[in-house]
mmCIF file of C-alpha atoms and ligand atoms in Angstrom:
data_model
loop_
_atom_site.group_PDB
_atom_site.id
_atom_site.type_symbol
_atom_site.label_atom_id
_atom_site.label_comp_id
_atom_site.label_asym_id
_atom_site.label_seq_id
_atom_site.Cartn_x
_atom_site.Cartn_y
_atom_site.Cartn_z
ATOM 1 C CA UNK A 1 -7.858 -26.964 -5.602
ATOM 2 C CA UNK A 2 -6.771 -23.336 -4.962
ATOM 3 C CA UNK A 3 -8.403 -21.314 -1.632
ATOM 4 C CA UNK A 4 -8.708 -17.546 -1.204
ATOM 5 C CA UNK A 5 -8.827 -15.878 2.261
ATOM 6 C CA UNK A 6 -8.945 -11.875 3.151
ATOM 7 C CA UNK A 7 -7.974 -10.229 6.246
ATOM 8 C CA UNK A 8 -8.477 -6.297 6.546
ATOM 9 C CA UNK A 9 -5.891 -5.235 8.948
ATOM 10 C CA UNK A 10 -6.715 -1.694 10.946
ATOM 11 C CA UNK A 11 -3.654 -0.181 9.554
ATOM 12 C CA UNK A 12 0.161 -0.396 7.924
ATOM 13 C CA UNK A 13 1.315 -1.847 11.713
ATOM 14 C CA UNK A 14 -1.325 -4.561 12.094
ATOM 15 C CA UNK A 15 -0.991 -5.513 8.457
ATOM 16 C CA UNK A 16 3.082 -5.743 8.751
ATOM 17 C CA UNK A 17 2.778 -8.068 11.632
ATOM 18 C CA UNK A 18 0.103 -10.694 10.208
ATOM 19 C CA UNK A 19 1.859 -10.313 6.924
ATOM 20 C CA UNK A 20 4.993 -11.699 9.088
ATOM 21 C CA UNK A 21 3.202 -13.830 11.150
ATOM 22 C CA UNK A 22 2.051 -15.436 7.867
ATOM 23 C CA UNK A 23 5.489 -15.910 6.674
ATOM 24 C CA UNK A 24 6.928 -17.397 9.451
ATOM 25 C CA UNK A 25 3.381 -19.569 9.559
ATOM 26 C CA UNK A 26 4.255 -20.954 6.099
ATOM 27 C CA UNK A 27 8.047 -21.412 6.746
ATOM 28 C CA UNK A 28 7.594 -23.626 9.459
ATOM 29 C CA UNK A 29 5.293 -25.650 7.918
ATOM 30 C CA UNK A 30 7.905 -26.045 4.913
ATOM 31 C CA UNK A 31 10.665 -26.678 6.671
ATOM 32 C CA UNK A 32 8.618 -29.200 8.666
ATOM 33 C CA UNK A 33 7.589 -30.620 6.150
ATOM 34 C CA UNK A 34 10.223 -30.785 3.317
ATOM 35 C CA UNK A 35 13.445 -29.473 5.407
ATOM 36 C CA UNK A 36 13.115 -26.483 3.620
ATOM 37 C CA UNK A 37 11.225 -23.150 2.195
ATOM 38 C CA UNK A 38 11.188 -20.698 -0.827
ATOM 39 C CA UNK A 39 10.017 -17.500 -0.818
ATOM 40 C CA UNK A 40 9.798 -14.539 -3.204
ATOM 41 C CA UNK A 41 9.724 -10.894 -1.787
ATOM 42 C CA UNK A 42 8.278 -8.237 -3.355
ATOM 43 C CA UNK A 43 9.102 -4.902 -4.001
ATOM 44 C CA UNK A 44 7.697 -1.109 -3.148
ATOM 45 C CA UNK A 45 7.436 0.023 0.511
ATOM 46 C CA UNK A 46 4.236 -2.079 2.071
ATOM 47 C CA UNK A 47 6.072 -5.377 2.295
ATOM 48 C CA UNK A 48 8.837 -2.884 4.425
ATOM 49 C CA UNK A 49 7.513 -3.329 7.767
ATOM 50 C CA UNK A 50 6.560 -7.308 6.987
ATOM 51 C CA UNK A 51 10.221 -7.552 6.261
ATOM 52 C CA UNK A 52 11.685 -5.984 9.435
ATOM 53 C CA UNK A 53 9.138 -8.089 11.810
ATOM 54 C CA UNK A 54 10.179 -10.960 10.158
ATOM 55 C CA UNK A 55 13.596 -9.749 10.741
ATOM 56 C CA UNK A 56 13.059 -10.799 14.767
ATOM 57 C CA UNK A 57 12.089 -13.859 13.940
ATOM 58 C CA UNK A 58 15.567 -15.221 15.302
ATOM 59 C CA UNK A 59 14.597 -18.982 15.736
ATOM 60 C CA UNK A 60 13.480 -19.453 12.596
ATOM 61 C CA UNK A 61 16.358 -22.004 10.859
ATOM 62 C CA UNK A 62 17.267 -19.536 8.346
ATOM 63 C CA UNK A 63 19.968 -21.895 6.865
ATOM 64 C CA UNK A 64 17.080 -23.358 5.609
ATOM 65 C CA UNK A 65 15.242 -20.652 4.247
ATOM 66 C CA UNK A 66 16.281 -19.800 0.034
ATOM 67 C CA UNK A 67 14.867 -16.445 -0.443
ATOM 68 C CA UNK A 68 14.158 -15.030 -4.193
ATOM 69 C CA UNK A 69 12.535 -11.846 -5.712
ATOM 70 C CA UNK A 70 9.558 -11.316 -7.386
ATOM 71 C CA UNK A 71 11.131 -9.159 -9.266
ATOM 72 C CA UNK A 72 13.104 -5.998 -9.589
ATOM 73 C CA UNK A 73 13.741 -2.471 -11.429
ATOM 74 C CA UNK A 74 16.640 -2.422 -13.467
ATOM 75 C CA UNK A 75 18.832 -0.468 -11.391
ATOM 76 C CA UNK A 76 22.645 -1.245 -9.606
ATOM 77 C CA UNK A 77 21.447 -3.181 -6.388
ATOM 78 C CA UNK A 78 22.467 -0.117 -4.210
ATOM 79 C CA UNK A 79 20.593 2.335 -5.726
ATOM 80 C CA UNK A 80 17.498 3.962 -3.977
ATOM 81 C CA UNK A 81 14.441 1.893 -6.348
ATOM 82 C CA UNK A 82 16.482 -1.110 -5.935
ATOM 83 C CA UNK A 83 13.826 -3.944 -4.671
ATOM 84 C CA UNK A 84 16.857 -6.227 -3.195
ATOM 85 C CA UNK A 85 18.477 -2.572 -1.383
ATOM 86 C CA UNK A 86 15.282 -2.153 0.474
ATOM 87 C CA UNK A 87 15.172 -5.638 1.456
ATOM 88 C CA UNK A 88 19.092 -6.076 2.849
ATOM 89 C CA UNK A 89 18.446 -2.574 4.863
ATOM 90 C CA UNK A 90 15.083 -4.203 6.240
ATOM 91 C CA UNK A 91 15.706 -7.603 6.454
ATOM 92 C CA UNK A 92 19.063 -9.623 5.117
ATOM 93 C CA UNK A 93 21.514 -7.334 6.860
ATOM 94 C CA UNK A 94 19.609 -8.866 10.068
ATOM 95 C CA UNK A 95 19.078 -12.393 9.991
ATOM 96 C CA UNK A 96 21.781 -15.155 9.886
ATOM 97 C CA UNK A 97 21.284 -16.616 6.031
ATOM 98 C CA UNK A 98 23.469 -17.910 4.002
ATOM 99 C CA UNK A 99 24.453 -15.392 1.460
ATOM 100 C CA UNK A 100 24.083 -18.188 -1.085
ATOM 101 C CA UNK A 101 20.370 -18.646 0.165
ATOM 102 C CA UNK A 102 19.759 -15.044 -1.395
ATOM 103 C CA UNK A 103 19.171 -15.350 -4.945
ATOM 104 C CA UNK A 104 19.332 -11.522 -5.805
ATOM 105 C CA UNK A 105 18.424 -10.522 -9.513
ATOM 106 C CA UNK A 106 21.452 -9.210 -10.966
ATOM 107 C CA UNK A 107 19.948 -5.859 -11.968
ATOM 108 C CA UNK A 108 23.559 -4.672 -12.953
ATOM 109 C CA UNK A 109 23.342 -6.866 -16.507
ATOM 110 C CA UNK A 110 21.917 -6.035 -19.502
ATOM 111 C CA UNK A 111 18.101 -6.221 -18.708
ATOM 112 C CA UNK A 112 17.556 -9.222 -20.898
ATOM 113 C CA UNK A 113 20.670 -10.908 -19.323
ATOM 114 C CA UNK A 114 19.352 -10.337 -15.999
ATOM 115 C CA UNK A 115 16.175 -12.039 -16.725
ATOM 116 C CA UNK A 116 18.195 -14.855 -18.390
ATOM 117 C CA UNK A 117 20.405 -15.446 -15.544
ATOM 118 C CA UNK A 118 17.680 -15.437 -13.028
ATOM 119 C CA UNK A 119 15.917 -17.838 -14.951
ATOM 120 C CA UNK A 120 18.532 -20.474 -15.133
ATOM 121 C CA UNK A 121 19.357 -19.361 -11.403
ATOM 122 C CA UNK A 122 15.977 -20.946 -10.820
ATOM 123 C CA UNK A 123 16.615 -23.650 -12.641
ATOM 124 C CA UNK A 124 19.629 -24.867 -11.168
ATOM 125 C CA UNK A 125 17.961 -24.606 -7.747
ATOM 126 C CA UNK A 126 14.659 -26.484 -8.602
ATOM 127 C CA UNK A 127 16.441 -29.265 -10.508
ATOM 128 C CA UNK A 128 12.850 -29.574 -12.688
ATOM 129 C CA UNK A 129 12.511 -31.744 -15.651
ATOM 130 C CA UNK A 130 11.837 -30.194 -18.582
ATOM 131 C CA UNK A 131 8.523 -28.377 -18.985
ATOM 132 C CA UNK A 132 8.113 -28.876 -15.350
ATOM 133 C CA UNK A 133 7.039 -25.049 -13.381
ATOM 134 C CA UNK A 134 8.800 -24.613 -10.163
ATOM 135 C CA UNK A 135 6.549 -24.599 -6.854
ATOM 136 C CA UNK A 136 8.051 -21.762 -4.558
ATOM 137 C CA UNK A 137 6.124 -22.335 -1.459
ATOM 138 C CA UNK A 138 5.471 -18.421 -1.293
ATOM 139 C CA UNK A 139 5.808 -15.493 -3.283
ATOM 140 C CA UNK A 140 4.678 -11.965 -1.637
ATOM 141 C CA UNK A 141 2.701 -9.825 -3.725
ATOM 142 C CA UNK A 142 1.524 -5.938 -3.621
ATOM 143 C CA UNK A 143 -0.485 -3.992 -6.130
ATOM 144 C CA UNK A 144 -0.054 -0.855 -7.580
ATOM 145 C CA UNK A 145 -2.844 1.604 -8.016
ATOM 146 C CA UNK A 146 -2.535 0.809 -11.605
ATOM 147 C CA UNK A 147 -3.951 -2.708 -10.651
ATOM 148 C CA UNK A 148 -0.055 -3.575 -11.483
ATOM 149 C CA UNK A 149 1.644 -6.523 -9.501
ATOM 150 C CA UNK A 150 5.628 -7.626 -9.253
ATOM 151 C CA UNK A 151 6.417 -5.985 -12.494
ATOM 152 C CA UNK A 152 3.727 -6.978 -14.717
ATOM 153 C CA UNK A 153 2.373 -3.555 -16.020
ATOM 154 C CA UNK A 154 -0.926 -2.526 -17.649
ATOM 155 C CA UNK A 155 -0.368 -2.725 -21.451
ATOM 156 C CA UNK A 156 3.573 -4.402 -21.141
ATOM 157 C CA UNK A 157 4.588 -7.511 -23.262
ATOM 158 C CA UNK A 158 5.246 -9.453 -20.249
ATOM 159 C CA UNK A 159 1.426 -9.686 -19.493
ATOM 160 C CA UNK A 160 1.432 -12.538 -22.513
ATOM 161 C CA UNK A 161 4.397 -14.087 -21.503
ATOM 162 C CA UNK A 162 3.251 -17.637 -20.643
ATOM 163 C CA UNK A 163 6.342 -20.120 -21.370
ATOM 164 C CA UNK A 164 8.920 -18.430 -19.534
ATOM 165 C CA UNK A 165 9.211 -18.011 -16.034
ATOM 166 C CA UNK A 166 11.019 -14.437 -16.047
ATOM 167 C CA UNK A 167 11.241 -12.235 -18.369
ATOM 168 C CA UNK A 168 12.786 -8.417 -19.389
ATOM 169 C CA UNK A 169 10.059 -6.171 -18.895
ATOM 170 C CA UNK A 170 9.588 -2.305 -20.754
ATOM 171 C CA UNK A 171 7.411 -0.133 -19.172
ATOM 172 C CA UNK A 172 7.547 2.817 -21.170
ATOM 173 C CA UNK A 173 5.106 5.033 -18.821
ATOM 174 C CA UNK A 174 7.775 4.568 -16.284
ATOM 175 C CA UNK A 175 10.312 4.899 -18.846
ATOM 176 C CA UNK A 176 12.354 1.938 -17.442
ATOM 177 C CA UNK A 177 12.895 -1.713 -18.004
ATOM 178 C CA UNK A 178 11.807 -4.089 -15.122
ATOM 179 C CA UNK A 179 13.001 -8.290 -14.412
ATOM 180 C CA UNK A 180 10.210 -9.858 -13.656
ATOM 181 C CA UNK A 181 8.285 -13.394 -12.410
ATOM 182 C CA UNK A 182 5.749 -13.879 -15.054
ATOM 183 C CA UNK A 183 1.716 -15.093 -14.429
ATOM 184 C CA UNK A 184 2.569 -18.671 -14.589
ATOM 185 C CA UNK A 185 5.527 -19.183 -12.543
ATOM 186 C CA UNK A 186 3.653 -16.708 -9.869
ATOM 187 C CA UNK A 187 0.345 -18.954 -10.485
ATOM 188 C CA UNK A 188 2.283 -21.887 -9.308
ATOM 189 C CA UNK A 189 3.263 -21.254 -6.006
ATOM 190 C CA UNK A 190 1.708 -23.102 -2.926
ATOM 191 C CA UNK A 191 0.905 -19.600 -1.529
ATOM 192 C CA UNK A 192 0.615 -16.604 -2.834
ATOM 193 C CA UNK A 193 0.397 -13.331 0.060
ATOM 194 C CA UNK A 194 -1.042 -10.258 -1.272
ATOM 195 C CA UNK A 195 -0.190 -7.155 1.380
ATOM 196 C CA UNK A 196 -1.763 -4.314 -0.226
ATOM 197 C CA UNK A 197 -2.013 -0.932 1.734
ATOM 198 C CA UNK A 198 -3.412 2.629 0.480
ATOM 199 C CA UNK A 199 -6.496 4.549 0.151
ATOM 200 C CA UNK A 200 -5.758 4.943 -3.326
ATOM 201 C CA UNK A 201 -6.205 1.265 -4.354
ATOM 202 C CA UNK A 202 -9.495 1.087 -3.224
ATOM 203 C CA UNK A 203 -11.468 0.842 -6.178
ATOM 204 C CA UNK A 204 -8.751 -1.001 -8.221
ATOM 205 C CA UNK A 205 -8.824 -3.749 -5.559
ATOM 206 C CA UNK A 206 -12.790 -3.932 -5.525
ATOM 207 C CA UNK A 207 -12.644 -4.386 -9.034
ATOM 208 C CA UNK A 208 -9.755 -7.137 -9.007
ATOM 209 C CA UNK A 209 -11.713 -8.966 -6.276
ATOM 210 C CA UNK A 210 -15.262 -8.769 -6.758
ATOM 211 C CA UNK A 211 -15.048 -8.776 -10.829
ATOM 212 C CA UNK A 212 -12.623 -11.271 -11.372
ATOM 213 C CA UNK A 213 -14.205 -12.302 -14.908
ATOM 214 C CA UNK A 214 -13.603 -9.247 -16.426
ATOM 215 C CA UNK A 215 -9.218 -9.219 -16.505
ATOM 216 C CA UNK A 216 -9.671 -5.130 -16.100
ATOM 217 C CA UNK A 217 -5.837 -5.174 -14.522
ATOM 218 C CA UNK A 218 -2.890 -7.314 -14.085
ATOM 219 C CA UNK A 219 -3.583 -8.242 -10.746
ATOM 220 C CA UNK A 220 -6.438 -10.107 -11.818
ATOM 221 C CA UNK A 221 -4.491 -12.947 -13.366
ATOM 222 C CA UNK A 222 -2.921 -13.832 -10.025
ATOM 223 C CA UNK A 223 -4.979 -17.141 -9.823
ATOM 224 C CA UNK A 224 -2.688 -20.320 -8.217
ATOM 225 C CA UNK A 225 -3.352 -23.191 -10.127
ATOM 226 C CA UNK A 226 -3.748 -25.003 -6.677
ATOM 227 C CA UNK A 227 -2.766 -22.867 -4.231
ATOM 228 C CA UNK A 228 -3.443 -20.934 -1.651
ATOM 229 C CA UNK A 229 -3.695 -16.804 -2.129
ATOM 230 C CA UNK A 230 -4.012 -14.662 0.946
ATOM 231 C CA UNK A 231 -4.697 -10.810 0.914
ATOM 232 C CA UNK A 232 -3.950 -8.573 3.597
ATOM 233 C CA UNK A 233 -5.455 -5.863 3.367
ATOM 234 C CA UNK A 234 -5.525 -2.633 4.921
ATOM 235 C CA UNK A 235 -9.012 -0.733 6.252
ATOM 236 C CA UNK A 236 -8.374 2.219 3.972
ATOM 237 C CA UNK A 237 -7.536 0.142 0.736
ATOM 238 C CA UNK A 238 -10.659 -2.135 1.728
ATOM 239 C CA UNK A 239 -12.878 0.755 2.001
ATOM 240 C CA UNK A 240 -15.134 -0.519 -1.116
ATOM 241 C CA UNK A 241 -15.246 -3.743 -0.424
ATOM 242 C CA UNK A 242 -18.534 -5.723 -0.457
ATOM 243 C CA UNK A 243 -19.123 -7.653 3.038
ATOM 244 C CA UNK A 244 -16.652 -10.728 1.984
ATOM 245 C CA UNK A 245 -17.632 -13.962 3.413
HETATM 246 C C1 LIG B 301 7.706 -3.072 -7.188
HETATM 247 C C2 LIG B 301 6.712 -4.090 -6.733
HETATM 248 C C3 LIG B 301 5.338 -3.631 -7.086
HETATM 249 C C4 LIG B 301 4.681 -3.220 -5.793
HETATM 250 C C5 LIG B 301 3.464 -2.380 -6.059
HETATM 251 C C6 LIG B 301 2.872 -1.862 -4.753
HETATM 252 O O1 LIG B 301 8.793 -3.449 -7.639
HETATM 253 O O2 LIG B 301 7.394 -1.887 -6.986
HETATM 254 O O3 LIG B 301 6.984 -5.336 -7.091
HETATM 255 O O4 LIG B 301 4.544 -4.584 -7.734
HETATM 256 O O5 LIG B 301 4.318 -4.384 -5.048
HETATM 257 O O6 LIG B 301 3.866 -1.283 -6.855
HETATM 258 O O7 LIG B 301 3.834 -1.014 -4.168
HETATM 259 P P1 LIG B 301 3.521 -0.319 -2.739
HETATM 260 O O8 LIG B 301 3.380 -1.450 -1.787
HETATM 261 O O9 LIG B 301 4.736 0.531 -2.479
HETATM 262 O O10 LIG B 301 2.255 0.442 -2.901
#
Protein backbone atom coordinates (compact mmCIF):
# COMPACT_ATOMS: atom_id res chain seq x y z
CA UNK A 1 0.00 0.00 0.00
CA UNK A 2 1.76 3.23 -1.10
CA UNK A 3 0.73 6.83 0.85
CA UNK A 4 1.13 10.35 -0.54
CA UNK A 5 1.54 13.43 1.74
CA UNK A 6 2.19 17.33 0.66
CA UNK A 7 3.64 20.01 2.65
CA UNK A 8 3.87 23.64 1.06
CA UNK A 9 6.75 25.19 2.76
CA UNK A 10 6.70 29.34 2.85
CA UNK A 11 9.89 29.43 0.99
CA UNK A 12 13.49 27.77 -0.24
CA UNK A 13 14.61 28.05 3.81
CA UNK A 14 11.56 26.37 5.35
CA UNK A 15 11.48 23.80 2.59
CA UNK A 16 15.46 22.97 3.06
CA UNK A 17 14.93 22.35 6.69
CA UNK A 18 11.74 19.92 6.58
CA UNK A 19 13.32 18.40 3.55
CA UNK A 20 16.29 17.61 6.19
CA UNK A 21 14.29 17.06 8.96
CA UNK A 22 12.66 14.36 6.78
CA UNK A 23 15.87 12.75 6.04
CA UNK A 24 17.20 12.48 9.23
CA UNK A 25 13.33 11.32 10.24
CA UNK A 26 13.72 8.35 7.86
CA UNK A 27 17.40 7.54 8.74
CA UNK A 28 16.74 6.97 12.17
CA UNK A 29 14.02 4.93 11.69
CA UNK A 30 16.32 2.71 9.29
CA UNK A 31 19.03 2.46 11.21
CA UNK A 32 16.70 1.58 14.10
CA UNK A 33 15.27 -0.62 12.51
CA UNK A 34 17.65 -2.57 10.15
CA UNK A 35 21.18 -1.07 11.47
CA UNK A 36 21.27 0.75 8.49
CA UNK A 37 19.92 3.33 5.62
CA UNK A 38 20.13 4.06 1.80
CA UNK A 39 19.55 7.05 0.29
CA UNK A 40 19.71 8.55 -3.21
CA UNK A 41 20.38 12.38 -3.67
CA UNK A 42 19.33 14.23 -6.33
CA UNK A 43 20.69 16.66 -8.44
CA UNK A 44 20.05 20.60 -9.49
CA UNK A 45 20.23 23.33 -6.80
CA UNK A 46 16.81 22.83 -4.52
CA UNK A 47 18.04 19.74 -2.73
CA UNK A 48 21.34 22.36 -1.94
CA UNK A 49 20.17 23.77 1.18
CA UNK A 50 18.48 20.15 2.33
CA UNK A 51 21.98 18.91 1.90
CA UNK A 52 23.90 21.46 4.01
CA UNK A 53 21.18 21.22 7.03
CA UNK A 54 21.58 17.77 6.93
CA UNK A 55 25.19 18.45 6.98
CA UNK A 56 24.74 19.51 11.01
CA UNK A 57 23.19 16.66 11.68
CA UNK A 58 26.45 15.46 13.62
CA UNK A 59 24.85 12.58 15.73
CA UNK A 60 23.47 10.93 13.15
CA UNK A 61 25.72 7.37 12.88
CA UNK A 62 26.90 8.18 9.53
CA UNK A 63 29.03 4.94 9.40
CA UNK A 64 25.85 3.63 8.89
CA UNK A 65 24.44 5.69 6.37
CA UNK A 66 25.34 4.28 2.28
CA UNK A 67 24.52 7.23 0.25
CA UNK A 68 23.84 6.85 -3.74
CA UNK A 69 22.71 9.21 -6.61
CA UNK A 70 19.78 9.45 -8.42
CA UNK A 71 21.59 10.15 -11.05
CA UNK A 72 24.07 12.37 -12.76
CA UNK A 73 25.20 14.45 -16.01
CA UNK A 74 27.93 13.00 -17.76
CA UNK A 75 30.56 15.24 -16.78
CA UNK A 76 34.28 14.68 -14.74
CA UNK A 77 32.97 14.72 -11.02
CA UNK A 78 34.66 18.19 -10.50
CA UNK A 79 33.16 19.97 -13.04
CA UNK A 80 30.52 22.77 -12.33
CA UNK A 81 27.00 20.45 -13.54
CA UNK A 82 28.49 17.66 -11.72
CA UNK A 83 25.46 16.29 -9.35
CA UNK A 84 28.12 14.43 -6.90
CA UNK A 85 30.48 18.13 -6.96
CA UNK A 86 27.54 19.95 -5.60
CA UNK A 87 26.87 17.41 -3.11
CA UNK A 88 30.74 16.94 -1.57
CA UNK A 89 30.86 21.03 -1.44
CA UNK A 90 27.35 20.89 0.45
CA UNK A 91 27.37 17.92 2.24
CA UNK A 92 30.22 14.93 2.09
CA UNK A 93 33.15 17.25 2.63
CA UNK A 94 31.21 17.77 6.13
CA UNK A 95 30.05 14.78 7.70
CA UNK A 96 32.21 11.83 8.97
CA UNK A 97 31.21 8.88 6.23
CA UNK A 98 32.99 6.40 5.10
CA UNK A 99 34.25 7.22 1.70
CA UNK A 100 33.22 3.69 0.75
CA UNK A 101 29.57 4.57 1.97
CA UNK A 102 29.51 7.08 -1.11
CA UNK A 103 28.65 5.28 -4.12
CA UNK A 104 29.44 8.17 -6.66
CA UNK A 105 28.49 7.49 -10.43
CA UNK A 106 31.60 7.38 -12.25
CA UNK A 107 30.66 10.10 -14.74
CA UNK A 108 34.35 9.99 -16.07
CA UNK A 109 33.52 6.49 -18.19
CA UNK A 110 32.07 6.09 -21.26
CA UNK A 111 28.34 7.01 -20.58
CA UNK A 112 27.13 3.50 -21.13
CA UNK A 113 29.99 2.18 -18.86
CA UNK A 114 29.01 4.47 -16.23
CA UNK A 115 25.54 3.25 -16.16
CA UNK A 116 26.92 -0.34 -16.26
CA UNK A 117 29.16 0.05 -13.41
CA UNK A 118 26.65 1.74 -11.26
CA UNK A 119 24.37 -0.90 -11.89
CA UNK A 120 26.45 -3.76 -10.75
CA UNK A 121 27.70 -1.22 -7.95
CA UNK A 122 24.14 -1.69 -6.78
CA UNK A 123 24.17 -4.99 -7.11
CA UNK A 124 27.00 -5.93 -5.16
CA UNK A 125 25.63 -3.80 -2.30
CA UNK A 126 22.00 -5.21 -2.27
CA UNK A 127 23.13 -8.83 -2.61
CA UNK A 128 19.41 -9.44 -4.49
CA UNK A 129 18.50 -12.63 -6.10
CA UNK A 130 17.92 -12.51 -9.43
CA UNK A 131 14.97 -10.50 -10.73
CA UNK A 132 14.71 -9.17 -7.29
CA UNK A 133 14.47 -4.75 -7.37
CA UNK A 134 16.48 -3.21 -4.68
CA UNK A 135 14.49 -1.24 -1.83
CA UNK A 136 16.62 2.00 -1.08
CA UNK A 137 14.82 3.30 1.87
CA UNK A 138 14.89 6.89 0.17
CA UNK A 139 15.62 8.44 -2.94
CA UNK A 140 15.24 12.47 -3.17
CA UNK A 141 13.55 13.73 -6.07
CA UNK A 142 13.09 17.36 -7.82
CA UNK A 143 11.31 18.26 -11.00
CA UNK A 144 12.20 20.23 -13.74
CA UNK A 145 9.87 22.68 -15.35
CA UNK A 146 9.80 20.27 -18.14
CA UNK A 147 7.84 17.93 -15.69
CA UNK A 148 11.46 16.06 -15.92
CA UNK A 149 12.73 14.11 -12.74
CA UNK A 150 16.46 12.52 -11.90
CA UNK A 151 17.32 12.29 -15.51
CA UNK A 152 14.35 10.90 -17.08
CA UNK A 153 13.55 13.52 -19.87
CA UNK A 154 10.39 14.28 -21.88
CA UNK A 155 10.66 12.24 -25.13
CA UNK A 156 14.25 10.19 -23.97
CA UNK A 157 14.55 6.32 -24.36
CA UNK A 158 15.05 5.91 -20.77
CA UNK A 159 11.30 6.78 -20.10
CA UNK A 160 10.61 2.91 -21.44
CA UNK A 161 13.31 1.48 -19.74
CA UNK A 162 11.60 -0.98 -17.35
CA UNK A 163 14.15 -4.05 -16.75
CA UNK A 164 17.10 -2.22 -15.85
CA UNK A 165 17.68 -0.29 -12.94
CA UNK A 166 20.10 2.46 -14.58
CA UNK A 167 20.56 3.25 -17.65
CA UNK A 168 22.69 5.79 -20.30
CA UNK A 169 20.45 8.48 -20.98
CA UNK A 170 20.55 11.05 -24.44
CA UNK A 171 18.91 14.07 -24.12
CA UNK A 172 19.44 15.68 -27.26
CA UNK A 173 17.59 19.14 -26.28
CA UNK A 174 20.29 19.42 -23.75
CA UNK A 175 22.67 18.04 -26.10
CA UNK A 176 24.24 15.74 -23.43
CA UNK A 177 24.08 12.22 -22.20
CA UNK A 178 22.78 11.70 -18.57
CA UNK A 179 23.25 8.17 -15.95
CA UNK A 180 20.27 7.68 -14.63
CA UNK A 181 17.83 5.56 -11.92
CA UNK A 182 15.09 4.39 -14.10
CA UNK A 183 10.95 4.39 -13.09
CA UNK A 184 11.14 1.06 -11.54
CA UNK A 185 14.08 1.01 -9.41
CA UNK A 186 12.86 4.74 -8.25
CA UNK A 187 9.17 3.13 -7.84
CA UNK A 188 10.62 0.77 -5.37
CA UNK A 189 11.91 2.67 -2.73
CA UNK A 190 10.25 2.79 0.82
CA UNK A 191 10.18 6.62 0.39
CA UNK A 192 10.35 8.66 -2.17
CA UNK A 193 10.90 12.88 -1.14
CA UNK A 194 9.95 15.19 -3.80
CA UNK A 195 11.52 18.95 -2.88
CA UNK A 196 10.38 20.96 -5.67
CA UNK A 197 10.86 24.84 -5.52
CA UNK A 198 10.04 27.61 -8.33
CA UNK A 199 7.34 29.70 -9.60
CA UNK A 200 7.91 28.29 -12.84
CA UNK A 201 6.74 24.71 -12.04
CA UNK A 202 3.55 25.70 -11.05
CA UNK A 203 1.38 24.49 -13.60
CA UNK A 204 3.59 21.44 -14.47
CA UNK A 205 3.20 20.30 -10.83
CA UNK A 206 -0.72 20.91 -10.83
CA UNK A 207 -0.89 18.86 -13.71
CA UNK A 208 1.46 15.95 -12.32
CA UNK A 209 -0.61 16.00 -9.11
CA UNK A 210 -4.10 16.61 -9.72
CA UNK A 211 -4.15 14.68 -13.31
CA UNK A 212 -2.25 11.81 -12.56
CA UNK A 213 -4.21 9.58 -15.25
CA UNK A 214 -3.18 11.40 -18.00
CA UNK A 215 1.13 10.57 -17.96
CA UNK A 216 1.44 14.38 -19.53
CA UNK A 217 5.30 14.35 -18.01
CA UNK A 218 7.84 12.15 -16.54
CA UNK A 219 7.21 13.02 -13.18
CA UNK A 220 4.00 11.45 -13.33
CA UNK A 221 5.31 7.91 -13.32
CA UNK A 222 6.91 8.39 -9.91
CA UNK A 223 4.31 6.01 -8.24
CA UNK A 224 6.09 3.57 -5.28
CA UNK A 225 4.81 0.32 -5.64
CA UNK A 226 4.32 0.43 -1.76
CA UNK A 227 5.82 3.23 -0.57
CA UNK A 228 5.67 6.22 0.79
CA UNK A 229 6.13 9.63 -1.57
CA UNK A 230 6.40 12.97 0.14
CA UNK A 231 6.41 16.41 -1.70
CA UNK A 232 7.71 19.45 -0.36
CA UNK A 233 6.71 21.98 -1.87
CA UNK A 234 7.31 25.51 -2.01
CA UNK A 235 4.32 28.43 -1.81
CA UNK A 236 5.32 29.81 -5.19
CA UNK A 237 5.57 26.35 -7.05
CA UNK A 238 2.16 25.42 -5.20
CA UNK A 239 0.51 28.47 -6.37
CA UNK A 240 -2.13 26.35 -8.59
CA UNK A 241 -2.77 23.90 -6.47
CA UNK A 242 -6.36 22.78 -5.66
CA UNK A 243 -7.05 22.84 -1.69
CA UNK A 244 -5.24 19.23 -1.12
CA UNK A 245 -6.69 17.27 1.63
C1 LIG B 1 19.44 17.03 -12.15
C2 LIG B 1 18.32 16.54 -11.30
C3 LIG B 1 17.03 17.04 -11.86
C4 LIG B 1 16.54 18.12 -10.93
C5 LIG B 1 15.48 18.95 -11.59
C6 LIG B 1 15.07 20.11 -10.69
O1 LIG B 1 20.42 16.29 -12.34
O2 LIG B 1 19.36 18.21 -12.53
O3 LIG B 1 18.34 15.25 -11.02
O4 LIG B 1 16.03 16.06 -12.01
O5 LIG B 1 16.02 17.52 -9.73
O6 LIG B 1 16.02 19.45 -12.79
O7 LIG B 1 16.20 20.94 -10.54
P1 LIG B 1 16.11 22.26 -9.61
O8 LIG B 1 15.84 21.75 -8.25
O9 LIG B 1 17.48 22.89 -9.75
O10 LIG B 1 15.00 23.08 -10.15
Amino acid sequence: MSTREINIAPDITALSRMGADEVVRCAKESIAARGGFTIALSGGSTPQGAHALLAEYKDLPWNKVHIFFGDDRHVPPDDKDSNYRAARESLLSKINIPPENVHRIKTELDAQEAAQQYEQELNTFFQLPAGEWPRLDLIMLGMGPDGHTASLFPGTAALNENSRWVVANRVEKLKTWRITFTFPLINHATEILYLVNGDDKAQVLKDVLENPDKNLYPTQRVQPVNGKMLWVIEKGAARLLNDLK
